[in-house]
Short mmCIF file of C-alpha atoms in Angstrom, two decimals:
data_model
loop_
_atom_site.label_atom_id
_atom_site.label_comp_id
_atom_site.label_asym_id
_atom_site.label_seq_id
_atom_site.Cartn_x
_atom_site.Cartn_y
_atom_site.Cartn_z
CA UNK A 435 0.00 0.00 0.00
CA UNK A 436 1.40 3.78 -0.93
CA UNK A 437 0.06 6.37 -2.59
CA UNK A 438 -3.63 5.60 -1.41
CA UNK A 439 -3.23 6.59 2.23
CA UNK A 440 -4.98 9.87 1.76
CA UNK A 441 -8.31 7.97 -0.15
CA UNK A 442 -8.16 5.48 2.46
CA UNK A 443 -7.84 7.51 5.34
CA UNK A 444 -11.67 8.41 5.74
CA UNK A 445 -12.66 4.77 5.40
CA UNK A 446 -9.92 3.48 7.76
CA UNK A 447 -10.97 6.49 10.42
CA UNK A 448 -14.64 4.53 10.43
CA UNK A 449 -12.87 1.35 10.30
CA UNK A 450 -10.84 1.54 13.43
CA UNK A 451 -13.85 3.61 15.16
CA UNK A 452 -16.35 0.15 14.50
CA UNK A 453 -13.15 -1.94 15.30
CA UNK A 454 -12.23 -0.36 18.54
CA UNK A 455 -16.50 -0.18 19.98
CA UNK A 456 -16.80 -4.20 18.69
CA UNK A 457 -13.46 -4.71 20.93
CA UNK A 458 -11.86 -6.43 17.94
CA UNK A 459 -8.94 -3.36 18.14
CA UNK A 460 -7.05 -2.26 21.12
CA UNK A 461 -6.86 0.93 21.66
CA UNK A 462 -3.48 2.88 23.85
CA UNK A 463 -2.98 5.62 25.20
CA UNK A 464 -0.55 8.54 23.72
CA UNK A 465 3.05 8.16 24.14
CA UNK A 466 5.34 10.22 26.25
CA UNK A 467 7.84 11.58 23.77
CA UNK A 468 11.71 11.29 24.14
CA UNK A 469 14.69 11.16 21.39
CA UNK A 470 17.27 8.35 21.86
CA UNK A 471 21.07 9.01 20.92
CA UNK A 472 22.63 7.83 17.64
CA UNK A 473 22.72 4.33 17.20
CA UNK A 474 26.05 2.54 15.18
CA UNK A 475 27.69 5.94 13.89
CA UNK A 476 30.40 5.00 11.58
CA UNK A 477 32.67 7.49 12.12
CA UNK A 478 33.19 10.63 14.40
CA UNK A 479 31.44 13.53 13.13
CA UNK A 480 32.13 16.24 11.34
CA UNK A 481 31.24 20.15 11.29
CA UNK A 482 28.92 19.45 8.49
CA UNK A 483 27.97 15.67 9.96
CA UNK A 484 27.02 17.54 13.56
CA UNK A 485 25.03 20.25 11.94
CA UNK A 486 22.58 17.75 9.11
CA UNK A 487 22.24 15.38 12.32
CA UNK A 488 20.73 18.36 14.00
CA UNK A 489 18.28 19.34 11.09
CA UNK A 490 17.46 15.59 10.94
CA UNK A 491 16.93 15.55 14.95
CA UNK A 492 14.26 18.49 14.49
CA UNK A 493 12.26 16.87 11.66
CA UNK A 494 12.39 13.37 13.82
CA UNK A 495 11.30 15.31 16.90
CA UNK A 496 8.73 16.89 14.82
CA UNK A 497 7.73 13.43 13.47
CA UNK A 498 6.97 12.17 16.96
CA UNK A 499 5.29 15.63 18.56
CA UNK A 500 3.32 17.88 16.29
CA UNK A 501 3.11 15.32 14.03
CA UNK A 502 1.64 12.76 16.26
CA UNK A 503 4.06 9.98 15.32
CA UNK A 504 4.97 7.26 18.42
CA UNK A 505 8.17 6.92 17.42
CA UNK A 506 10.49 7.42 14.39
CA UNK A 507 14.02 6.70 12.80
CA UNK A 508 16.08 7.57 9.72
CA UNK A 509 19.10 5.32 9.00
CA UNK A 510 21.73 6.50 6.14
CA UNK A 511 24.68 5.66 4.60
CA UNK A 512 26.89 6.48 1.86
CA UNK A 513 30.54 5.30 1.36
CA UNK A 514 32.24 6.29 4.70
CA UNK A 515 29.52 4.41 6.82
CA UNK A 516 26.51 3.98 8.46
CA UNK A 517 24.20 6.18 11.14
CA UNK A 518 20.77 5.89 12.64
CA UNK A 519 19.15 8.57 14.36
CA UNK A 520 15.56 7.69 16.58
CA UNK A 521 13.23 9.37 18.12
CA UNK A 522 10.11 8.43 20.61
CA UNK A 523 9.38 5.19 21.22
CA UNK A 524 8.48 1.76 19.93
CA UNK A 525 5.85 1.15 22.31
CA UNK A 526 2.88 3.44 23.85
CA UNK A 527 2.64 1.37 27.04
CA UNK A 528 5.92 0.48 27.69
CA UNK A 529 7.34 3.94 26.18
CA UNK A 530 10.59 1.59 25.58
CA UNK A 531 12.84 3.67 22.63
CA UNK A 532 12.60 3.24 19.12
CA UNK A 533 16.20 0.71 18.52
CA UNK A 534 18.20 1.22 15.11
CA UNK A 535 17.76 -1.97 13.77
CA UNK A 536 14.05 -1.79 13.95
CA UNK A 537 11.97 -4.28 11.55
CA UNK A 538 8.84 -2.14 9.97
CA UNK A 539 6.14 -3.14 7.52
CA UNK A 540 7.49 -1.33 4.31
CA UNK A 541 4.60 -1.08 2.08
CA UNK A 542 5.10 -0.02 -1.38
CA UNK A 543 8.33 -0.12 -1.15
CA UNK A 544 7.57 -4.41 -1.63
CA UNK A 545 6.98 -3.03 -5.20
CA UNK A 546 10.75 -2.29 -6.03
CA UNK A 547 11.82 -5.60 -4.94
CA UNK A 548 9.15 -7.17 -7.34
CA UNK A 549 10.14 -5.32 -10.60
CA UNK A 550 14.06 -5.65 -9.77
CA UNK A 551 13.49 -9.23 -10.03
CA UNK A 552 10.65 -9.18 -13.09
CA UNK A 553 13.41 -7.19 -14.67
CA UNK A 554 16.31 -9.80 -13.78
CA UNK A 555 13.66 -12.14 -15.55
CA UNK A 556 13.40 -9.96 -18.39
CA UNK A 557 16.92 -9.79 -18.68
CA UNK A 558 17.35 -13.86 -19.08
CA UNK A 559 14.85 -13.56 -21.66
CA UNK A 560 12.76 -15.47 -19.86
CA UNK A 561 9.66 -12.49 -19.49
CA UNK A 562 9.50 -9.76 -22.35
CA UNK A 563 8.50 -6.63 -20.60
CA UNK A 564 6.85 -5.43 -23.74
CA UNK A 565 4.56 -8.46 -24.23
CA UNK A 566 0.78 -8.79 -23.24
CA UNK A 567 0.24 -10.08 -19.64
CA UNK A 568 -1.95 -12.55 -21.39
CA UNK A 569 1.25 -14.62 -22.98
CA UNK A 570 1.71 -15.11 -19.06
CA UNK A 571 -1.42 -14.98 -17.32
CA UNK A 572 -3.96 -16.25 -20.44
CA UNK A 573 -7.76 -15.51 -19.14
CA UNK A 574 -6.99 -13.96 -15.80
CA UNK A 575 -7.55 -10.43 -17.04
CA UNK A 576 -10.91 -10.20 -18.44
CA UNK A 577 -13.99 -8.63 -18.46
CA UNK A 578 -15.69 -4.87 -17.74
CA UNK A 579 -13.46 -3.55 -20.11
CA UNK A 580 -10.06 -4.94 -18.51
CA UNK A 581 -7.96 -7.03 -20.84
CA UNK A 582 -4.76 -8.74 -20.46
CA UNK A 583 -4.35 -8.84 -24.48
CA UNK A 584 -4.13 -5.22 -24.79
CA UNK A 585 -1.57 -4.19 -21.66
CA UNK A 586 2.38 -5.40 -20.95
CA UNK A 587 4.24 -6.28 -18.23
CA UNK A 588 5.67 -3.08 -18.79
CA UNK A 589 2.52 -1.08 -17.96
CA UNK A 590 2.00 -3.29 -15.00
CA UNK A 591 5.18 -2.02 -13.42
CA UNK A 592 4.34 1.76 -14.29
CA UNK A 593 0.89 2.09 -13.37
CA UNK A 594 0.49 2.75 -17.00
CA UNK A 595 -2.03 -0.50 -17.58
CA UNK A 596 -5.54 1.60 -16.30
CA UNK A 597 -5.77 -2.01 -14.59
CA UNK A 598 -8.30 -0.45 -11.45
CA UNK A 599 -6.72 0.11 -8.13
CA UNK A 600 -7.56 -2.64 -5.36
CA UNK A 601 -7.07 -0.26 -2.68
CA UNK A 602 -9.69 1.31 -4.42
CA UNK A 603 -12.21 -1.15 -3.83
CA UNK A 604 -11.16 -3.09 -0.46
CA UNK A 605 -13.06 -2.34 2.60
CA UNK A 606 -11.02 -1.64 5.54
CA UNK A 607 -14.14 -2.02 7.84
CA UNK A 608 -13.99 -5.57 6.91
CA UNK A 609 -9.91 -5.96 6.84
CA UNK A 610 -10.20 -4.78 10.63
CA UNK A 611 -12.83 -6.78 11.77
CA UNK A 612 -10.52 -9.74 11.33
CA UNK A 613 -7.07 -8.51 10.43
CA UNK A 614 -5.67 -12.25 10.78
CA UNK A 615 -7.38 -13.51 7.99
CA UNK A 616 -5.85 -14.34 5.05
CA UNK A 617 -6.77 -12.78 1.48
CA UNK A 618 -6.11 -14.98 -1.52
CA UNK A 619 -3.99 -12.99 -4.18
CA UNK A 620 -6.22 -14.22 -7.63
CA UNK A 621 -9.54 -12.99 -5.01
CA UNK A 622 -8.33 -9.92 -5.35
CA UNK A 623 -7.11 -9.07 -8.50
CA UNK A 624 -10.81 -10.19 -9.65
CA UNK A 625 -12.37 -8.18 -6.92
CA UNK A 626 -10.77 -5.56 -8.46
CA UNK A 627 -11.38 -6.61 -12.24
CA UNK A 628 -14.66 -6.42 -11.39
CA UNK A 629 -14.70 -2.70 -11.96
CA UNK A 630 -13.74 -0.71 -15.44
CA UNK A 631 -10.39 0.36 -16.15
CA UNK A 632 -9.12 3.97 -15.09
CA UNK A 633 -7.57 4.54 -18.76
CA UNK A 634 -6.80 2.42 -22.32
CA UNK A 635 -3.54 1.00 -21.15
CA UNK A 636 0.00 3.16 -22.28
CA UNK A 637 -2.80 6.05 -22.26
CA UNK A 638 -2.28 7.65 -18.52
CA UNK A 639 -0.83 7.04 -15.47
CA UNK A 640 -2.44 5.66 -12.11
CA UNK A 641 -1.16 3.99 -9.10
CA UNK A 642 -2.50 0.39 -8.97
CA UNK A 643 -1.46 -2.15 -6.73
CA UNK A 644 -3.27 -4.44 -8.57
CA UNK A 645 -1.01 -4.38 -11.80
CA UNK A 646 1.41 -5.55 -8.66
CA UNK A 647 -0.39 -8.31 -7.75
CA UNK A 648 -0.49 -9.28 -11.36
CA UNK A 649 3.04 -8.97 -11.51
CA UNK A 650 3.86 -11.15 -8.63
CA UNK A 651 1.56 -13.76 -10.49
CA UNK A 652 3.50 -13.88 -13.48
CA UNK A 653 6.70 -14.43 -11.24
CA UNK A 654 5.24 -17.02 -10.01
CA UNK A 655 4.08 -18.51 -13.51
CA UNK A 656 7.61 -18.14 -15.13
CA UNK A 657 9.39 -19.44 -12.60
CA UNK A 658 7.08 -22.08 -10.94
CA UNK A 659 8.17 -20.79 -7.44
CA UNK A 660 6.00 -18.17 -5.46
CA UNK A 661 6.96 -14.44 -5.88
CA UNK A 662 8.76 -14.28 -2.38
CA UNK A 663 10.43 -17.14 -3.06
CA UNK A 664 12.34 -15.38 -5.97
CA UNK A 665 12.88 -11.89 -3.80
CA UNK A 666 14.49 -14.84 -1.04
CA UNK A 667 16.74 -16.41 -3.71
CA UNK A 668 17.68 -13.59 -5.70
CA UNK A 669 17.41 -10.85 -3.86
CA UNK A 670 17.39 -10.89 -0.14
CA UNK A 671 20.34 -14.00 0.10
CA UNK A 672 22.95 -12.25 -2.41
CA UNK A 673 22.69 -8.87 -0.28
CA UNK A 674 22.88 -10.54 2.63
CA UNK A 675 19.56 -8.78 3.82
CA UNK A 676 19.34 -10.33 7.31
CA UNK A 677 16.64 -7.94 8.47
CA UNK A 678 13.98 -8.41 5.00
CA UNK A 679 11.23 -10.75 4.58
CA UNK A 680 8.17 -11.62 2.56
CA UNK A 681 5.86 -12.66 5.33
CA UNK A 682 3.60 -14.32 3.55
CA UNK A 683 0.67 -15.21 5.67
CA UNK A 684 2.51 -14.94 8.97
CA UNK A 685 1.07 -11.66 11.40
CA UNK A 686 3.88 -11.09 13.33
CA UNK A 687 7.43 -9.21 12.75
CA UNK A 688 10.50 -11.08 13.69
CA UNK A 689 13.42 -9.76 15.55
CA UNK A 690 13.20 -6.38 17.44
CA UNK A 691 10.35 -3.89 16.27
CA UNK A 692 8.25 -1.26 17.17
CA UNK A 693 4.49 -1.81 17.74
CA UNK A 694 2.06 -0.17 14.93
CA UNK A 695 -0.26 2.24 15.27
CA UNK A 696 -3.06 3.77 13.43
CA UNK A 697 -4.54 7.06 14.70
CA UNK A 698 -8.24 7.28 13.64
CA UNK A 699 -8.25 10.79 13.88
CA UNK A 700 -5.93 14.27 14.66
CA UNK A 701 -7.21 13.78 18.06
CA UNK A 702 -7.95 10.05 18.72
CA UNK A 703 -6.23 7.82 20.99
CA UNK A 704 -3.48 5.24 19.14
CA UNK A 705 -4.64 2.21 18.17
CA UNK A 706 -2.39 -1.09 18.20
CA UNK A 707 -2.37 -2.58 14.49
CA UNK A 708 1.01 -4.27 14.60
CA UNK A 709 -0.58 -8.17 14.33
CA UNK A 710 -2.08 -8.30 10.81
CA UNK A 711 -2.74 -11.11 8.10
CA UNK A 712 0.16 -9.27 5.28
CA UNK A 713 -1.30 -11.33 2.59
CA UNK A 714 -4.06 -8.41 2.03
CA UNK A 715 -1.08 -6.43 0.70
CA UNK A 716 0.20 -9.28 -1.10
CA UNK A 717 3.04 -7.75 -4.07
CA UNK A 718 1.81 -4.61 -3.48
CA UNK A 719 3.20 -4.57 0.01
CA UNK A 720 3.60 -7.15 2.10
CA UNK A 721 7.10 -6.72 2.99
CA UNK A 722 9.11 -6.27 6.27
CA UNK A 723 12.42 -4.70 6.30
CA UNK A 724 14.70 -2.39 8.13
CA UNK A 725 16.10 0.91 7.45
CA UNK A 726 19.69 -0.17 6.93
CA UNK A 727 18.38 -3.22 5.12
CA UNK A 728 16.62 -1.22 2.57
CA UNK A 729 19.68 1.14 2.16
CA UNK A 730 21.72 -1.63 1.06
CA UNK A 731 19.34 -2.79 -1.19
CA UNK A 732 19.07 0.75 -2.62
CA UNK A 733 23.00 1.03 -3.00
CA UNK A 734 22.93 -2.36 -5.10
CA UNK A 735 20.25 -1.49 -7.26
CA UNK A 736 21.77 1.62 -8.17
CA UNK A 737 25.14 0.80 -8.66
CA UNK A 738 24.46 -2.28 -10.83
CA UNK A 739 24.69 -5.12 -8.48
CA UNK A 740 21.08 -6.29 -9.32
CA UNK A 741 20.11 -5.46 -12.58
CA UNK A 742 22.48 -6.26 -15.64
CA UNK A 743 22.72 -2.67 -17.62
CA UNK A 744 20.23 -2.65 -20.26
CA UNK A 745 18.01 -3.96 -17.34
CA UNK A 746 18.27 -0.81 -14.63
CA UNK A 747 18.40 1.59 -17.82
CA UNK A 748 14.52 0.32 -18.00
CA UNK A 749 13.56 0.33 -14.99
CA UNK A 750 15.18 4.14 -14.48
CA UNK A 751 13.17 5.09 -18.15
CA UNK A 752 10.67 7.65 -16.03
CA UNK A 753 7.37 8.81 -17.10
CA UNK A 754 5.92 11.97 -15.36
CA UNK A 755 3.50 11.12 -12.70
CA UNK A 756 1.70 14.14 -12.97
CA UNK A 757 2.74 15.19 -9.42
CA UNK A 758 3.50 19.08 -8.74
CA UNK A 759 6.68 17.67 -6.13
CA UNK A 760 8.37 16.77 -10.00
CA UNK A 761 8.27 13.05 -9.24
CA UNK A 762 8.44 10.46 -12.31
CA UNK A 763 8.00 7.11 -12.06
CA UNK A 764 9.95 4.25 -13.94
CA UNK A 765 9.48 0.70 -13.25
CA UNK A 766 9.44 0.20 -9.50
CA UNK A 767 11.47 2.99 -8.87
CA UNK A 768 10.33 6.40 -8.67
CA UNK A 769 12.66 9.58 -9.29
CA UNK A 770 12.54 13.40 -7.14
CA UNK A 771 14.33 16.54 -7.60
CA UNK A 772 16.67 17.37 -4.38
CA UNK A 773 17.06 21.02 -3.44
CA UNK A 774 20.75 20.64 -4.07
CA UNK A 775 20.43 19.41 -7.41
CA UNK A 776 19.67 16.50 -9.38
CA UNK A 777 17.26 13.35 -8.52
CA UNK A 778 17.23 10.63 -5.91
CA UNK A 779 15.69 7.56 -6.15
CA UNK A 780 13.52 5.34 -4.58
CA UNK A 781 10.16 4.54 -2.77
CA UNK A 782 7.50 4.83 -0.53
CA UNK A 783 5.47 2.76 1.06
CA UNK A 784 2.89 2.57 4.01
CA UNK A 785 0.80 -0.50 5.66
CA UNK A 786 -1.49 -0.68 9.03
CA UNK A 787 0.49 0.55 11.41
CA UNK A 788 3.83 1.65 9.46
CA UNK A 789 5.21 3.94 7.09
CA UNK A 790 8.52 4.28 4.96
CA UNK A 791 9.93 6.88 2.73
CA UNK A 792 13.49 6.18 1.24
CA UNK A 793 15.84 7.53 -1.47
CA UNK A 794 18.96 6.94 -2.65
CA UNK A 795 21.50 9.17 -5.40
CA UNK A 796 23.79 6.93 -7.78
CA UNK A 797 26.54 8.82 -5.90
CA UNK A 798 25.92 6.39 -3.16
CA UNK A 799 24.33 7.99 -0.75
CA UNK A 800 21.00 6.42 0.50
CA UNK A 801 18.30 7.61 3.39
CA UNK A 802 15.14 5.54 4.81
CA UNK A 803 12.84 7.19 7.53
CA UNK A 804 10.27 4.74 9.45
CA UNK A 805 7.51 5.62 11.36
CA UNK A 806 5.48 3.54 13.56
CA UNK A 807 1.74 4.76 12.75
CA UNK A 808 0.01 4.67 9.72
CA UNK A 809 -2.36 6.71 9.26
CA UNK A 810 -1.69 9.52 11.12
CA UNK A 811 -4.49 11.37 11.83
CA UNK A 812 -2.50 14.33 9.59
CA UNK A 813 -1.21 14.80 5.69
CA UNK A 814 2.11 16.21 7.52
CA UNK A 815 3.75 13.03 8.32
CA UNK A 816 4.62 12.43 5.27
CA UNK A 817 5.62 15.73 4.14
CA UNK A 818 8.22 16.02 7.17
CA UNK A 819 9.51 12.26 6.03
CA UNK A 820 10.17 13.00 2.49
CA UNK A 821 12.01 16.56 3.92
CA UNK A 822 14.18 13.95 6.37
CA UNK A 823 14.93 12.10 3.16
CA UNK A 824 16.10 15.24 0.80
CA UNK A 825 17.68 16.50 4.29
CA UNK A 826 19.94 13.56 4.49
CA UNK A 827 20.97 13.11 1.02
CA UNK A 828 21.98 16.88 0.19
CA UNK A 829 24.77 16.72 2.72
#
């Protein structure tokens, strides 16, 4: 889940209102706010080191105050080393701090770890982004105008397909009522096929987690191994990504984490989230990482570790989103002016309970902020995590 939280917010508000008064939901109380010292600082710091960790310290303290945010961290690294800096705390009851190497849902950010490996299909020959999904997926998309014979793979990982949004047509009155169930992938991509496209494909451009469902399909399909399977084998093992999973249909986090919170409202008490059934997010989002984790990954997808040449050229081939901020989207991997010149690139990426912004330069420098609720209750979240971002890469 990503770019939806704004739509969703309203019907999540309701949601966790019914949730909550059914006792299905447990609600805390607000957390006392605190900021924890650097964890793992490579180095000792410089003038310039000393006065970015301080602008980074006010937008994390912001984060977790104004902004109503339990707790919050953003973990970077470029060449010389790594730093986390945290704020608040993992854990409304307890008020325990926020640690470094904190596991968080990730979101959308699942959706760059599915195209790098669609593309490191692509580039064995063995999928042809330019092909209909129907070569792969023959009859699955079909009817009220949707048709697999007249979009590619390629449109799938741009949100250029007009394939409709899921997120557009869940209920998250009925995720929350029983947010250990399990959601079957095929269910829905037709529960979302059930609706009309937003656009002719390669004639617009619209966020759709579905096309990412789809996409994890035809992983699957190609390879005869499930989608996470391949992220596992190609992906997570090579990088040595001790901290990343695909979670498949199992609720909890491992290893240390904060809890997740939504906020129903500006004013409303927290409300624990952190147990939930990821398969609802499936492609689209299901996965668990950290922030140093996710920098890593970042740093090898940039500098070519990942992706053969021709390969990363594609998935860097932007197409404006449309989006006053400048932001262009390529395949799994979005692109953002920085105030000090040129792009970064990278994702976002929110679930129940959790949101992640990260970016990364091809000078290798790379920056991931976490936050433990999701929604918020307010739009400035993730303004203030996107400024952390730009904040930490313009050094």
């Amino acid at each position: 889940m990503s770019e939806h939280r704004h739509t969703l917010r309203g019907a999540i508000t309701v949601a966790v209102a019914v949730g909550v008064a059914m006792g299905t939901l447990t609600a805390g109380g607000l957390p006392q706010r605190q900021d924890t010292a650097p964890v793992a600082a490579a180095e000792s710091a410089t003038p310039a080191d000393t006065a970015e960790h301080a602008r980074l310290r006010a937008i994390l303290r912001r984060l977790t105050t104004v902004d109503g945010g339990p707790g919050a961290l953003v973990a970077m690294r470029d060449r010389r080393g790594s730093t986390v800096l945290t704020s608040g705390v993992a854990d409304v009851k307890s008020h325990a701090p926020v640690r470094g190497d904190s596991r968080f849902r990730i979101g959308s950010m699942t959706k760059t770890f599915v195209a790098t490996v669609m593309l490191q299909l692509a580039g064995e020959r063995r999928v042809v982004l330019d092909a209909p999904v129907e070569r792969y997926l023959p009859g699955v998309v079909r009817g009220h105008g949707n048709d697999g014979r007249l979009m590619t793979v390629r449109q799938l990982l741009q949100h250029t397909s007009g394939v409709p949004d899921i997120l557009d047509h869940l209920k998250p009155q009925d995720i929350l009522k029983n947010p250990l169930a399990h959601h079957d992938t095929r269910d829905l991509v037709n529960t979302a096929l059930a609706h009309p496209p937003t656009f002719k494909p390669g004639k617009g451009w619209r966020y759709s987690s579905t096309g990412y469902l789809l996409a994890g399909m035809i992983i699957e399909r190609v390879t005869g191994r499930p989608y996470g399977d391949e992220i596992r084998r190609r992906v997570i093992e090579p990088l040595g990504l001790r901290e990343t999973y695909v979670p498949g249909d199992a609720s909890a986090i491992p290893g240390p984490h904060p809890r997740g919170y939504v906020r129903p409202g500006a004013n409303a008490p927290l409300v624990d989230l952190t147990a939930i059934n990821p398969s609802v997010a499936g492609a689209g989002g299901e996965m668990i990482s950290s922030g140093a984790d996710v920098n890593r990954f970042l740093d090898a997808l940039l500098r070519g570790g990942l992706l053969r040449p021709a390969q990363l050229r594609e998935m860097m081939r932007t197409r404006p989103t449309g989006n006053p901020d400048g932001r262009a989207y390529g395949l799994g991997l979005e692109s953002r002016p920085l105030p000090c010149g040129g792009l970064y690139w990278g994702h976002s990426g929110d679930m129940f309970g959790y949101e992640t912004v990260s970016g990364a330069t091809v000078r290798g420098r790379q920056a991931t902020v976490m936050v433990n609720v999701d929604p918020g209750g307010t739009d400035a979240q993730s303004d203030d995590m996107k400024a952390a971002v730009r904040t930490a890469l313009c050094k």
